[in-house]
């Protein structure tokens, strides 16, 4: 997989966001309180817009204000995915390997925080106003990694695997997309995600 293909993988998740980028982080980020929702800096927004690839991929603090305590091995690159759309601020990171997108052995992990004032309970996620990673169709409620979550099979732009989301606290949603080879590690991945 060449650099251009890697860039396109990350860009596919940020296409809609790039058209609606915003100039400054929301007020949530500046407060530093427990109720704060992590939002990207201007530099992170620019990295997302430019589809910049990190090689090697960033680690546990790839999303500022979020700790991803368990990142499976085998990733060769990563990139920030950030933007604003439909009243939702999105800030996340996608890890990937050098396999082609169509390869069922491809290792890919996308952790995203969404600042959405309407997020109060799990059922609200069914109307989450995002372009990629909606909770429509065959959605189930489950407990994974000690959290009550909505989950569904990955499809379309998300690729094969499992997509999971939960309301961390009012106004703060976390989603995780793990490719098929990483589904067995979802318990560890989800239990290891911490927000201040």
PDB file of C-alpha atoms in Angstrom, residues 5-108:
ATOM      1  CA  UNK A   5      -3.586   5.005  -0.749  1.00  0.00           C
ATOM      2  CA  UNK A   6      -2.957   5.521   2.986  1.00  0.00           C
ATOM      3  CA  UNK A   7      -3.807   9.189   2.628  1.00  0.00           C
ATOM      4  CA  UNK A   8      -7.001   8.323   0.769  1.00  0.00           C
ATOM      5  CA  UNK A   9      -8.050   5.941   3.558  1.00  0.00           C
ATOM      6  CA  UNK A  10      -7.769   8.696   6.147  1.00  0.00           C
ATOM      7  CA  UNK A  11      -9.264  11.272   3.782  1.00  0.00           C
ATOM      8  CA  UNK A  12     -12.329   9.086   3.200  1.00  0.00           C
ATOM      9  CA  UNK A  13     -13.301   9.614   6.821  1.00  0.00           C
ATOM     10  CA  UNK A  14     -12.771  13.367   6.716  1.00  0.00           C
ATOM     11  CA  UNK A  15     -14.221  14.319   3.319  1.00  0.00           C
ATOM     12  CA  UNK A  16     -17.469  15.713   4.710  1.00  0.00           C
ATOM     13  CA  UNK A  17     -15.722  17.345   7.652  1.00  0.00           C
ATOM     14  CA  UNK A  18     -13.150  19.125   5.485  1.00  0.00           C
ATOM     15  CA  UNK A  19     -15.826  21.168   3.786  1.00  0.00           C
ATOM     16  CA  UNK A  20     -17.087  22.474   7.106  1.00  0.00           C
ATOM     17  CA  UNK A  21     -13.894  23.025   9.096  1.00  0.00           C
ATOM     18  CA  UNK A  22     -14.015  25.526  11.894  1.00  0.00           C
ATOM     19  CA  UNK A  23     -11.403  28.042  12.950  1.00  0.00           C
ATOM     20  CA  UNK A  24     -11.285  27.612  16.722  1.00  0.00           C
ATOM     21  CA  UNK A  25     -11.875  24.885  19.289  1.00  0.00           C
ATOM     22  CA  UNK A  26     -15.223  25.040  21.042  1.00  0.00           C
ATOM     23  CA  UNK A  27     -15.604  26.507  24.490  1.00  0.00           C
ATOM     24  CA  UNK A  28     -15.847  22.970  25.882  1.00  0.00           C
ATOM     25  CA  UNK A  29     -12.111  22.407  25.353  1.00  0.00           C
ATOM     26  CA  UNK A  30     -10.949  25.510  27.172  1.00  0.00           C
ATOM     27  CA  UNK A  31     -12.710  24.838  30.454  1.00  0.00           C
ATOM     28  CA  UNK A  32     -10.559  21.903  31.568  1.00  0.00           C
ATOM     29  CA  UNK A  33     -13.469  20.685  33.693  1.00  0.00           C
ATOM     30  CA  UNK A  34     -14.695  17.101  33.937  1.00  0.00           C
ATOM     31  CA  UNK A  35     -17.609  18.106  31.676  1.00  0.00           C
ATOM     32  CA  UNK A  36     -15.236  19.287  28.943  1.00  0.00           C
ATOM     33  CA  UNK A  37     -15.369  17.596  25.575  1.00  0.00           C
ATOM     34  CA  UNK A  38     -12.012  17.128  23.815  1.00  0.00           C
ATOM     35  CA  UNK A  39     -11.853  19.187  20.633  1.00  0.00           C
ATOM     36  CA  UNK A  40      -9.059  19.556  18.078  1.00  0.00           C
ATOM     37  CA  UNK A  41      -6.640  22.476  17.979  1.00  0.00           C
ATOM     38  CA  UNK A  42      -6.267  24.576  14.825  1.00  0.00           C
ATOM     39  CA  UNK A  43      -3.113  22.586  14.003  1.00  0.00           C
ATOM     40  CA  UNK A  44      -4.992  19.266  14.318  1.00  0.00           C
ATOM     41  CA  UNK A  45      -7.811  20.552  12.120  1.00  0.00           C
ATOM     42  CA  UNK A  46      -5.268  21.538   9.485  1.00  0.00           C
ATOM     43  CA  UNK A  47      -3.607  18.095   9.688  1.00  0.00           C
ATOM     44  CA  UNK A  48      -6.996  16.485   9.092  1.00  0.00           C
ATOM     45  CA  UNK A  49      -7.857  18.828   6.238  1.00  0.00           C
ATOM     46  CA  UNK A  50      -4.467  18.170   4.600  1.00  0.00           C
ATOM     47  CA  UNK A  51      -4.827  14.384   5.210  1.00  0.00           C
ATOM     48  CA  UNK A  52      -1.398  14.298   6.889  1.00  0.00           C
ATOM     49  CA  UNK A  53      -0.130  10.805   7.651  1.00  0.00           C
ATOM     50  CA  UNK A  54       1.863   9.996  10.798  1.00  0.00           C
ATOM     51  CA  UNK A  55       4.451   7.311  10.234  1.00  0.00           C
ATOM     52  CA  UNK A  56       4.838   5.754  12.729  1.00  0.00           C
ATOM     53  CA  UNK A  57       1.335   6.220  14.119  1.00  0.00           C
ATOM     54  CA  UNK A  58       0.801   8.158  17.325  1.00  0.00           C
ATOM     55  CA  UNK A  59       0.251   6.302  20.581  1.00  0.00           C
ATOM     56  CA  UNK A  60      -2.133   6.361  23.545  1.00  0.00           C
ATOM     57  CA  UNK A  61      -2.641  10.143  23.499  1.00  0.00           C
ATOM     58  CA  UNK A  62      -3.217  10.513  19.741  1.00  0.00           C
ATOM     59  CA  UNK A  63      -6.487  12.332  20.525  1.00  0.00           C
ATOM     60  CA  UNK A  64      -5.641  15.133  22.969  1.00  0.00           C
ATOM     61  CA  UNK A  65      -7.817  14.780  26.075  1.00  0.00           C
ATOM     62  CA  UNK A  66      -8.423  11.064  25.489  1.00  0.00           C
ATOM     63  CA  UNK A  67      -6.264   8.148  26.574  1.00  0.00           C
ATOM     64  CA  UNK A  68      -6.486   4.986  24.482  1.00  0.00           C
ATOM     65  CA  UNK A  69      -4.908   2.530  26.923  1.00  0.00           C
ATOM     66  CA  UNK A  70      -4.907  -0.485  24.604  1.00  0.00           C
ATOM     67  CA  UNK A  71      -3.753  -0.072  21.011  1.00  0.00           C
ATOM     68  CA  UNK A  72      -3.225  -3.409  19.254  1.00  0.00           C
ATOM     69  CA  UNK A  73       0.149  -4.028  17.629  1.00  0.00           C
ATOM     70  CA  UNK A  74       0.806  -3.966  13.896  1.00  0.00           C
ATOM     71  CA  UNK A  75      -0.081  -0.413  12.862  1.00  0.00           C
ATOM     72  CA  UNK A  76       2.298   1.343  10.485  1.00  0.00           C
ATOM     73  CA  UNK A  77       0.633   4.734  10.069  1.00  0.00           C
ATOM     74  CA  UNK A  78      -2.128   6.930  11.437  1.00  0.00           C
ATOM     75  CA  UNK A  79      -3.873  10.224  11.005  1.00  0.00           C
ATOM     76  CA  UNK A  80      -6.103  12.768  12.712  1.00  0.00           C
ATOM     77  CA  UNK A  81      -9.728  12.969  11.594  1.00  0.00           C
ATOM     78  CA  UNK A  82     -11.380  16.210  12.713  1.00  0.00           C
ATOM     79  CA  UNK A  83     -14.176  18.530  11.659  1.00  0.00           C
ATOM     80  CA  UNK A  84     -17.591  19.911  12.353  1.00  0.00           C
ATOM     81  CA  UNK A  85     -20.897  18.970  10.771  1.00  0.00           C
ATOM     82  CA  UNK A  86     -24.549  19.258  11.764  1.00  0.00           C
ATOM     83  CA  UNK A  87     -23.816  20.725  15.193  1.00  0.00           C
ATOM     84  CA  UNK A  88     -21.307  17.979  16.052  1.00  0.00           C
ATOM     85  CA  UNK A  89     -17.576  18.509  16.571  1.00  0.00           C
ATOM     86  CA  UNK A  90     -15.638  15.369  15.625  1.00  0.00           C
ATOM     87  CA  UNK A  91     -12.113  14.622  16.807  1.00  0.00           C
ATOM     88  CA  UNK A  92     -10.477  11.264  16.353  1.00  0.00           C
ATOM     89  CA  UNK A  93      -7.541   9.240  15.158  1.00  0.00           C
ATOM     90  CA  UNK A  94      -7.315   6.364  12.715  1.00  0.00           C
ATOM     91  CA  UNK A  95      -4.563   3.746  12.949  1.00  0.00           C
ATOM     92  CA  UNK A  96      -3.867   1.468   9.977  1.00  0.00           C
ATOM     93  CA  UNK A  97      -1.451  -0.995   8.437  1.00  0.00           C
ATOM     94  CA  UNK A  98      -0.029  -1.456   4.953  1.00  0.00           C
ATOM     95  CA  UNK A  99      -2.617  -3.953   3.716  1.00  0.00           C
ATOM     96  CA  UNK A 100      -5.089  -2.925   1.028  1.00  0.00           C
ATOM     97  CA  UNK A 101      -8.538  -1.744   2.148  1.00  0.00           C
ATOM     98  CA  UNK A 102     -10.144  -4.817   0.536  1.00  0.00           C
ATOM     99  CA  UNK A 103      -7.864  -7.227   2.451  1.00  0.00           C
ATOM    100  CA  UNK A 104      -9.872  -8.863   5.263  1.00  0.00           C
ATOM    101  CA  UNK A 105      -6.647  -9.062   7.318  1.00  0.00           C
ATOM    102  CA  UNK A 106      -6.233  -5.264   7.256  1.00  0.00           C
ATOM    103  CA  UNK A 107      -5.720  -3.854  10.745  1.00  0.00           C
ATOM    104  CA  UNK A 108      -7.541  -0.590  11.261  1.00  0.00           C
TER     105      UNK A 108
END
